[in-house]
XYZ file of C-alpha atoms in Angstrom:
352
model
C 4.701 -4.477 14.447
C 1.240 -4.638 13.120
C 0.175 -7.873 11.150
C -2.252 -6.711 7.907
C -3.577 -8.505 5.306
C -4.749 -7.062 1.527
C -7.677 -7.600 -0.041
C -7.398 -6.707 -3.797
C -10.092 -5.792 -5.878
C -10.162 -9.083 -7.472
C -10.798 -10.428 -4.196
C -14.916 -11.946 -3.302
C -15.750 -9.695 -1.247
C -18.510 -11.224 0.971
C -16.722 -14.216 1.224
C -13.458 -11.992 2.763
C -15.635 -9.817 4.671
C -17.223 -12.465 6.454
C -13.703 -13.725 7.642
C -11.333 -10.871 8.305
C -13.293 -11.394 12.384
C -11.158 -14.621 12.462
C -8.669 -12.890 11.823
C -9.306 -10.071 13.796
C -9.627 -12.456 16.975
C -5.832 -14.419 15.941
C -3.783 -11.255 16.394
C -4.592 -9.120 13.215
C -4.545 -5.482 13.051
C -5.292 -3.877 9.502
C -6.747 -4.603 6.770
C -5.904 -2.952 3.717
C -8.684 -2.879 0.494
C -7.321 -1.825 -3.211
C -9.598 -0.641 -5.865
C -7.660 -0.126 -9.231
C -10.454 -0.709 -11.840
C -12.688 -3.599 -9.966
C -15.087 -2.646 -7.177
C -14.290 -0.315 -5.035
C -12.412 -0.272 -1.786
C -14.831 2.342 0.440
C -17.776 0.306 0.555
C -16.174 -2.733 1.377
C -14.038 -0.512 4.050
C -17.693 0.095 5.374
C -18.896 -3.178 5.576
C -15.811 -4.254 7.396
C -16.410 -1.259 9.758
C -19.673 -3.138 11.019
C -17.884 -6.565 11.283
C -14.690 -5.446 12.887
C -13.939 -4.072 16.626
C -9.865 -3.674 16.589
C -8.399 -3.646 13.384
C -7.577 -0.565 11.882
C -9.118 -0.224 8.221
C -6.973 1.189 4.933
C -7.662 1.977 1.553
C -4.352 0.456 -0.422
C -5.426 2.585 -2.554
C -7.394 5.043 -3.121
C -6.686 6.527 -6.820
C -5.833 10.134 -6.787
C -7.363 10.683 -10.387
C -10.482 9.199 -9.571
C -12.078 10.907 -7.047
C -12.071 15.078 -6.376
C -10.459 15.741 -3.218
C -13.176 17.000 -0.969
C -14.666 13.819 -1.907
C -11.860 11.831 -0.906
C -12.092 13.425 2.276
C -15.716 12.743 2.861
C -15.230 9.017 2.306
C -12.753 8.756 4.452
C -14.663 11.040 7.396
C -17.397 8.832 6.485
C -15.290 5.339 7.228
C -13.670 6.897 10.196
C -17.164 7.426 11.411
C -18.402 4.291 10.555
C -15.494 2.468 12.671
C -15.000 5.018 15.496
C -12.348 6.483 14.387
C -10.383 3.349 12.878
C -9.555 4.815 8.964
C -5.979 4.452 7.274
C -6.021 7.005 4.021
C -4.019 4.864 1.733
C -3.243 7.284 -1.670
C -1.964 6.446 -4.960
C -1.195 7.171 -8.697
C -1.972 4.579 -10.302
C -0.194 4.947 -14.244
C -1.543 5.913 -17.191
C -2.974 2.762 -18.708
C -6.011 2.754 -16.086
C -6.253 6.633 -15.382
C -7.009 7.541 -19.033
C -8.026 4.244 -20.033
C -10.427 3.370 -17.496
C -11.129 7.187 -16.302
C -10.778 9.258 -18.813
C -8.592 11.804 -17.545
C -5.085 12.967 -18.442
C -2.177 11.431 -16.042
C -0.796 14.495 -15.272
C 1.405 15.706 -12.447
C 1.187 13.075 -10.235
C 3.574 14.131 -7.616
C 2.269 17.581 -7.541
C -1.427 16.497 -7.415
C -0.893 14.143 -4.848
C 0.590 16.714 -2.084
C -1.951 18.966 -2.879
C -4.744 16.291 -2.584
C -3.357 15.570 1.342
C -3.009 18.985 1.942
C -6.822 19.537 0.661
C -8.150 16.491 3.076
C -6.216 17.216 6.235
C -8.141 20.470 5.925
C -10.947 18.999 5.429
C -10.627 16.767 8.093
C -9.748 19.880 10.682
C -13.272 21.104 9.736
C -12.012 24.418 7.787
C -13.357 26.256 4.649
C -11.820 24.694 1.702
C -9.868 27.380 0.189
C -6.574 26.331 -1.846
C -4.870 28.055 -4.091
C -3.274 25.189 -6.229
C -1.389 24.183 -9.310
C -3.737 21.437 -9.778
C -6.569 22.526 -7.619
C -8.602 25.726 -7.424
C -11.085 25.925 -4.569
C -13.739 27.755 -4.860
C -13.287 27.277 -8.116
C -12.594 30.614 -10.220
C -15.049 32.329 -12.096
C -13.124 31.928 -15.043
C -13.254 29.165 -15.120
C -17.337 28.248 -14.321
C -20.466 30.298 -12.657
C -18.159 32.368 -10.225
C -20.605 30.815 -7.644
C -18.665 28.403 -6.102
C -18.273 29.701 -1.795
C -15.151 27.961 0.737
C -17.318 25.009 2.427
C -16.399 22.906 5.445
C -17.540 19.085 5.961
C -20.766 19.183 7.920
C -20.825 16.319 10.136
C -17.866 16.671 12.536
C -15.249 14.038 12.004
C -14.664 11.664 14.438
C -10.769 12.938 14.301
C -9.415 16.291 12.840
C -6.166 14.231 11.274
C -7.209 10.725 9.178
C -3.283 8.861 8.857
C -2.144 9.398 5.338
C -0.352 6.480 3.672
C 0.969 6.951 -0.018
C 2.451 4.445 -2.473
C 5.234 5.255 -4.031
C 8.134 3.541 -5.715
C 9.716 6.383 -7.949
C 12.931 8.718 -5.783
C 10.131 12.113 -6.653
C 7.417 10.514 -5.117
C 9.759 8.573 -2.145
C 10.899 12.174 -0.896
C 7.179 13.390 -1.165
C 5.839 10.512 0.894
C 8.774 11.094 3.456
C 7.531 15.241 3.598
C 4.367 14.741 3.994
C 2.639 11.138 4.791
C 2.259 9.436 7.895
C 2.942 6.206 6.418
C 4.506 4.066 2.661
C 3.150 1.659 1.041
C 6.092 0.235 -0.028
C 5.718 -2.773 -2.804
C 8.365 -6.101 -3.198
C 10.270 -4.719 0.315
C 13.801 -6.465 0.574
C 15.066 -5.242 3.710
C 18.888 -5.400 2.919
C 18.522 -3.637 0.478
C 15.864 -1.508 0.386
C 18.087 1.610 1.508
C 20.380 1.394 -1.399
C 17.262 1.224 -3.903
C 15.096 3.682 -1.519
C 17.106 5.184 0.815
C 17.834 8.650 -1.404
C 14.068 9.315 -1.696
C 13.367 8.319 2.014
C 16.414 10.519 3.231
C 15.569 13.502 0.919
C 11.956 13.294 2.053
C 13.068 12.726 5.821
C 14.573 16.359 5.320
C 12.125 17.985 5.261
C 9.885 16.886 7.315
C 7.605 18.813 9.551
C 9.473 17.505 13.285
C 6.051 17.635 14.725
C 5.234 14.924 12.273
C 5.681 11.591 13.583
C 8.313 9.193 12.669
C 7.104 7.413 8.860
C 5.593 4.468 9.548
C 6.794 1.703 6.738
C 4.611 -1.034 5.289
C 6.277 -4.436 3.675
C 4.163 -7.286 2.130
C 4.956 -10.397 2.056
C 3.189 -13.785 1.673
C 3.361 -16.247 4.857
C 3.892 -19.399 6.021
C 5.903 -20.767 9.126
C 6.349 -23.863 9.764
C 9.089 -27.759 9.006
C 7.256 -27.980 5.260
C 6.983 -25.054 3.621
C 8.503 -26.218 0.208
C 7.378 -24.965 -2.968
C 5.636 -22.593 -1.261
C 8.061 -19.604 -1.633
C 7.390 -20.344 -6.126
C 3.206 -19.101 -5.726
C 4.881 -15.698 -5.492
C 6.358 -15.765 -9.199
C 2.618 -15.190 -10.870
C 1.957 -12.343 -9.258
C 5.515 -11.174 -9.721
C 5.958 -11.517 -13.363
C 2.310 -10.256 -14.120
C 3.558 -7.045 -12.067
C 7.302 -6.586 -13.920
C 6.585 -7.912 -17.116
C 2.838 -6.178 -17.748
C 2.184 -3.373 -15.550
C 1.887 -0.530 -17.515
C 4.000 -0.023 -21.030
C 7.334 -1.729 -21.721
C 8.909 2.190 -20.801
C 6.775 3.038 -17.259
C 6.528 0.206 -15.754
C 8.139 1.089 -11.921
C 8.214 -2.729 -10.931
C 10.432 -3.209 -13.845
C 12.382 -0.867 -13.021
C 12.739 -2.138 -9.094
C 13.586 -5.651 -10.355
C 16.569 -3.830 -12.253
C 17.954 -1.706 -9.114
C 17.732 -5.254 -6.374
C 20.296 -5.923 -9.126
C 18.283 -8.225 -11.649
C 18.312 -6.051 -14.654
C 18.351 -9.076 -17.514
C 15.973 -10.695 -15.822
C 13.712 -7.942 -15.516
C 14.577 -7.552 -19.325
C 13.945 -10.920 -19.813
C 10.289 -11.188 -18.078
C 9.084 -8.068 -19.988
C 9.681 -9.471 -22.822
C 8.396 -12.952 -22.469
C 5.554 -11.303 -20.328
C 4.598 -9.300 -23.482
C 4.404 -12.314 -25.934
C 2.243 -14.214 -24.324
C 4.276 -16.400 -22.534
C 3.486 -15.290 -18.864
C 4.821 -19.250 -17.514
C 7.739 -19.040 -19.010
C 8.178 -15.180 -17.848
C 7.350 -16.666 -14.210
C 9.527 -19.113 -14.328
C 12.243 -16.155 -14.499
C 11.821 -14.096 -11.394
C 14.732 -14.790 -9.761
C 14.820 -16.953 -6.549
C 17.032 -14.786 -4.638
C 14.469 -12.064 -4.482
C 11.450 -15.033 -3.737
C 13.103 -15.283 -0.698
C 13.966 -12.075 0.593
C 10.767 -10.701 0.170
C 9.172 -13.573 2.055
C 7.783 -14.981 5.076
C 7.846 -18.415 4.332
C 10.266 -20.858 6.473
C 11.027 -22.665 10.021
C 10.641 -20.631 12.921
C 13.945 -20.356 13.122
C 14.242 -18.694 10.077
C 10.825 -16.419 10.154
C 12.960 -14.762 13.449
C 16.051 -14.088 11.421
C 13.853 -12.099 8.583
C 11.956 -10.545 11.131
C 15.182 -8.777 12.916
C 16.071 -7.597 9.064
C 12.527 -6.315 8.143
C 13.079 -4.370 12.105
C 15.963 -2.849 10.966
C 15.149 -1.778 8.172
C 12.677 0.048 9.781
C 9.435 -1.473 8.881
C 6.429 -1.132 11.075
C 3.396 -2.942 9.429
C 3.294 -6.343 7.774
C 0.994 -7.267 4.782
C 1.191 -10.952 5.120
C -0.590 -13.435 2.389
C -1.465 -16.004 5.152
C -0.828 -19.726 3.263
C -2.819 -21.894 4.503
C -5.684 -24.277 2.353
C -8.391 -23.520 5.087
C -9.678 -20.301 7.399
C -8.249 -22.210 10.047
C -5.296 -22.502 9.232
C -4.750 -19.221 7.592
C -6.064 -17.885 11.050
C -3.154 -20.498 12.420
C 0.151 -18.863 10.291
C -1.031 -15.021 11.720
C -0.976 -16.712 15.647
C 1.908 -17.616 14.573
C 3.446 -14.982 13.770
C 2.068 -12.780 15.917
C 3.929 -14.504 18.694
C 7.320 -14.485 17.393
C 6.694 -10.414 16.446
C 5.547 -10.102 20.059
C 8.510 -12.397 21.273
C 11.386 -10.884 19.130
C 9.914 -7.420 20.465
C 9.975 -8.341 24.019
C 13.895 -8.693 23.966
C 14.455 -6.351 21.319
């Protein structure tokens, strides 16, 4: 099981980049960088490629609507070259508020576009001349939609790898099915191991049934705050404001995927209440409604014995990557958490 850290677009990239080598030395395996409508992910990942030696470098996520498919392929091929073959291409649709508000393009057919973007990227990384006749993308552009001078081109630079792993962010059943069918990995959100199959299983199973047998098993990335020790009281509550933000305010009232996820986990009343409070500006009250049972099951906070039990649950649910938020006041304390988790993972895997 790999250990990752995620940097959001709101991160002070310069400070974070300076710290990552210490995490790498502590046992970190992956750094994920998001972008949303903040700084872009690719520039930070390029900088990280020059100060690290071993960790994989993933986008979490590049928006489908932000770039042309070829631009995404170029960016990730460039990162793969700079890092010596350590790039992970994380993609996601984002949502209509960001896509239409920030990028000014229609939020249409995210699932169909995802499939085509992945197909085009993989063709580009194989250094094929891009010829794609899809519903959403046409390469080259037909004469009736342009000058008629476009021609099939291939990537100028020979890629370091002909296939960069693609991870898709997905929550809805159709998107989960597509992810399990075509992707190398799934970027989950608020993954509750014991209830994951009930909530996500139908979509993932449908996609796996259509998966190319030549593809390796689907990798699953879960997120969790991390604090291993005898005195962790109160740390679990640090998640409340962020979860309330996602469940209450990430998307319109009737288009909030995270709100639907909390309801699917068995908390429909709390999901509705959090959204009502958050949209009314009562954010602290919304955070108080986040169920403690949820907090405990999507966390790695507790004693070594408790964390061993949580690791077993994640492993049973098929999780291959744990992206953690190490809790600690200093870099030294946070690195100590990574070291402790690495030791527990290695110990439990050796006895599994």
